């Protein structure tokens, strides 16, 4: 989820001024868990490559390396200090540590999918790596899915902007990708919430029968 204060014009200006460094750092910081618009940064990089202002392969390499390094750092932040922080936040919202442990176990069962496919969802792209660290996902397994996800996501975003940018405006492209991300989040939420709702109804029904 990109920050409202960072407009597309601001990102373009920074990318024009700092080039590959802007792309690398923007994506790295987002993957550290900072909610920067890494997806938009990547699209801007691909668009500038399509306009022959930047090199396609260097933009793609920047995006992949920034995502891998940022994700790895985010993982270790979650692994070293994420759980105590999560417990403190949970206590504020009156979520017991037992409940948090249950959520942690559930995430652990789907950690590989979350790390890989989370690249394509704004909120998960920010939080998947720290959550994988909190869930104590084996680092070797995390690194593999983090790397594969980074390559797949960066290749899609940079290539899409490189070619589509020759046909439509950057503003339209960013809007379309943003709409797709929202739709994907809604579908993901439905896939998570609906089964939980059905399970809770079944539990209540059984309890009522007893």
GROMACS .gro file of C-alpha atoms in nm, residues 33-198:
model
  166
   33UNK     CA    1   0.865  -0.346   0.593
   34UNK     CA    2   0.845   0.027   0.521
   35UNK     CA    3   0.521   0.101   0.330
   36UNK     CA    4   0.679   0.277   0.033
   37UNK     CA    5   0.527   0.242  -0.317
   38UNK     CA    6   0.780  -0.013  -0.442
   39UNK     CA    7   0.544  -0.139  -0.711
   40UNK     CA    8   0.507   0.211  -0.857
   41UNK     CA    9   0.884   0.264  -0.838
   42UNK     CA   10   0.933  -0.056  -1.038
   43UNK     CA   11   0.676   0.047  -1.297
   44UNK     CA   12   0.841   0.388  -1.333
   45UNK     CA   13   1.178   0.217  -1.384
   46UNK     CA   14   1.036  -0.010  -1.654
   47UNK     CA   15   0.861   0.285  -1.819
   48UNK     CA   16   1.186   0.486  -1.829
   49UNK     CA   17   1.362   0.183  -1.977
   50UNK     CA   18   1.095   0.167  -2.247
   51UNK     CA   19   1.163   0.536  -2.317
   52UNK     CA   20   1.536   0.458  -2.354
   53UNK     CA   21   1.619   0.673  -2.050
   54UNK     CA   22   1.737   0.370  -1.851
   55UNK     CA   23   1.867   0.025  -1.941
   56UNK     CA   24   1.606  -0.253  -1.916
   57UNK     CA   25   1.844  -0.514  -1.772
   58UNK     CA   26   1.989  -0.278  -1.512
   59UNK     CA   27   1.639  -0.177  -1.399
   60UNK     CA   28   1.538  -0.543  -1.375
   61UNK     CA   29   1.858  -0.629  -1.183
   62UNK     CA   30   1.799  -0.336  -0.946
   63UNK     CA   31   1.443  -0.451  -0.879
   64UNK     CA   32   1.544  -0.812  -0.813
   65UNK     CA   33   1.846  -0.732  -0.596
   66UNK     CA   34   1.659  -0.466  -0.398
   67UNK     CA   35   1.369  -0.704  -0.336
   68UNK     CA   36   1.595  -0.993  -0.233
   69UNK     CA   37   1.813  -0.786   0.002
   70UNK     CA   38   1.517  -0.598   0.150
   71UNK     CA   39   1.322  -0.918   0.202
   72UNK     CA   40   1.619  -1.088   0.365
   73UNK     CA   41   1.671  -0.797   0.605
   74UNK     CA   42   1.299  -0.791   0.681
   75UNK     CA   43   1.312  -1.163   0.758
   76UNK     CA   44   1.593  -1.121   1.012
   77UNK     CA   45   1.423  -0.822   1.173
   78UNK     CA   46   1.116  -1.040   1.225
   79UNK     CA   47   1.326  -1.338   1.339
   80UNK     CA   48   1.529  -1.143   1.597
   81UNK     CA   49   1.283  -0.893   1.742
   82UNK     CA   50   0.948  -0.938   1.568
   83UNK     CA   51   0.777  -1.171   1.814
   84UNK     CA   52   0.822  -0.955   2.129
   85UNK     CA   53   0.698  -0.656   1.930
   86UNK     CA   54   0.398  -0.852   1.802
   87UNK     CA   55   0.309  -0.964   2.154
   88UNK     CA   56   0.318  -0.602   2.274
   89UNK     CA   57   0.095  -0.490   1.988
   90UNK     CA   58  -0.136  -0.785   2.055
   91UNK     CA   59  -0.172  -0.686   2.419
   92UNK     CA   60  -0.281  -0.336   2.312
   93UNK     CA   61  -0.559  -0.487   2.103
   94UNK     CA   62  -0.633  -0.752   2.369
   95UNK     CA   63  -0.515  -1.041   2.155
   96UNK     CA   64  -0.375  -1.311   2.382
   97UNK     CA   65  -0.033  -1.464   2.325
   98UNK     CA   66  -0.202  -1.804   2.285
   99UNK     CA   67  -0.408  -1.663   1.997
  100UNK     CA   68  -0.099  -1.507   1.844
  101UNK     CA   69   0.078  -1.844   1.865
  102UNK     CA   70  -0.215  -2.002   1.680
  103UNK     CA   71  -0.192  -1.735   1.408
  104UNK     CA   72   0.184  -1.787   1.390
  105UNK     CA   73   0.137  -2.162   1.342
  106UNK     CA   74  -0.120  -2.106   1.069
  107UNK     CA   75   0.114  -1.868   0.887
  108UNK     CA   76   0.400  -2.119   0.920
  109UNK     CA   77   0.196  -2.378   0.731
  110UNK     CA   78   0.157  -2.139   0.437
  111UNK     CA   79   0.478  -1.936   0.473
  112UNK     CA   80   0.633  -2.043   0.141
  113UNK     CA   81   0.320  -1.944  -0.055
  114UNK     CA   82   0.294  -1.616   0.137
  115UNK     CA   83   0.656  -1.523   0.063
  116UNK     CA   84   0.632  -1.607  -0.308
  117UNK     CA   85   0.282  -1.484  -0.395
  118UNK     CA   86   0.304  -1.200  -0.143
  119UNK     CA   87   0.528  -1.023  -0.393
  120UNK     CA   88   0.221  -0.954  -0.604
  121UNK     CA   89   0.009  -0.812  -0.319
  122UNK     CA   90   0.089  -0.472  -0.174
  123UNK     CA   91   0.034  -0.545   0.196
  124UNK     CA   92   0.192  -0.889   0.188
  125UNK     CA   93   0.491  -0.754  -0.004
  126UNK     CA   94   0.559  -0.525   0.292
  127UNK     CA   95   0.491  -0.773   0.572
  128UNK     CA   96   0.552  -1.124   0.434
  129UNK     CA   97   0.928  -1.128   0.505
  130UNK     CA   98   0.907  -1.003   0.868
  131UNK     CA   99   0.617  -1.244   0.928
  132UNK     CA  100   0.823  -1.531   0.786
  133UNK     CA  101   1.097  -1.439   1.034
  134UNK     CA  102   0.849  -1.424   1.322
  135UNK     CA  103   0.712  -1.764   1.218
  136UNK     CA  104   1.074  -1.896   1.223
  137UNK     CA  105   1.057  -2.021   0.866
  138UNK     CA  106   1.391  -2.194   0.790
  139UNK     CA  107   1.617  -1.933   0.631
  140UNK     CA  108   1.724  -2.154   0.341
  141UNK     CA  109   1.363  -2.215   0.244
  142UNK     CA  110   1.278  -1.848   0.291
  143UNK     CA  111   1.570  -1.734   0.075
  144UNK     CA  112   1.468  -1.968  -0.209
  145UNK     CA  113   1.106  -1.850  -0.220
  146UNK     CA  114   1.208  -1.490  -0.159
  147UNK     CA  115   1.448  -1.503  -0.455
  148UNK     CA  116   1.203  -1.683  -0.687
  149UNK     CA  117   0.924  -1.443  -0.591
  150UNK     CA  118   1.149  -1.141  -0.647
  151UNK     CA  119   1.252  -1.263  -0.993
  152UNK     CA  120   0.894  -1.341  -1.098
  153UNK     CA  121   0.749  -1.016  -0.962
  154UNK     CA  122   1.026  -0.786  -1.091
  155UNK     CA  123   1.027  -0.951  -1.434
  156UNK     CA  124   0.652  -0.907  -1.469
  157UNK     CA  125   0.640  -0.546  -1.346
  158UNK     CA  126   0.944  -0.418  -1.539
  159UNK     CA  127   0.852  -0.600  -1.861
  160UNK     CA  128   0.490  -0.486  -1.837
  161UNK     CA  129   0.591  -0.122  -1.795
  162UNK     CA  130   0.859  -0.152  -2.066
  163UNK     CA  131   0.613  -0.263  -2.335
  164UNK     CA  132   0.278  -0.128  -2.212
  165UNK     CA  133   0.438   0.210  -2.152
  166UNK     CA  134   0.477   0.246  -2.528
  167UNK     CA  135   0.099   0.215  -2.569
  168UNK     CA  136  -0.063   0.374  -2.263
  169UNK     CA  137   0.037   0.652  -2.026
  170UNK     CA  138   0.230   0.576  -1.708
  171UNK     CA  139  -0.059   0.714  -1.503
  172UNK     CA  140  -0.303   0.471  -1.666
  173UNK     CA  141  -0.066   0.179  -1.623
  174UNK     CA  142  -0.014   0.250  -1.252
  175UNK     CA  143  -0.392   0.285  -1.207
  176UNK     CA  144  -0.460  -0.051  -1.375
  177UNK     CA  145  -0.197  -0.232  -1.168
  178UNK     CA  146  -0.334  -0.070  -0.853
  179UNK     CA  147  -0.687  -0.184  -0.937
  180UNK     CA  148  -0.563  -0.536  -0.997
  181UNK     CA  149  -0.382  -0.532  -0.660
  182UNK     CA  150  -0.700  -0.423  -0.481
  183UNK     CA  151  -0.902  -0.696  -0.652
  184UNK     CA  152  -0.638  -0.955  -0.559
  185UNK     CA  153  -0.643  -0.840  -0.195
  186UNK     CA  154  -1.021  -0.869  -0.183
  187UNK     CA  155  -1.007  -1.220  -0.327
  188UNK     CA  156  -0.736  -1.318  -0.078
  189UNK     CA  157  -0.937  -1.175   0.209
  190UNK     CA  158  -1.241  -1.371   0.096
  191UNK     CA  159  -1.039  -1.692   0.074
  192UNK     CA  160  -0.921  -1.638   0.433
  193UNK     CA  161  -1.231  -1.492   0.598
  194UNK     CA  162  -1.501  -1.713   0.445
  195UNK     CA  163  -1.351  -2.048   0.561
  196UNK     CA  164  -1.295  -1.901   0.909
  197UNK     CA  165  -1.656  -1.780   0.920
  198UNK     CA  166  -1.785  -2.122   0.810
   0.00000   0.00000   0.00000
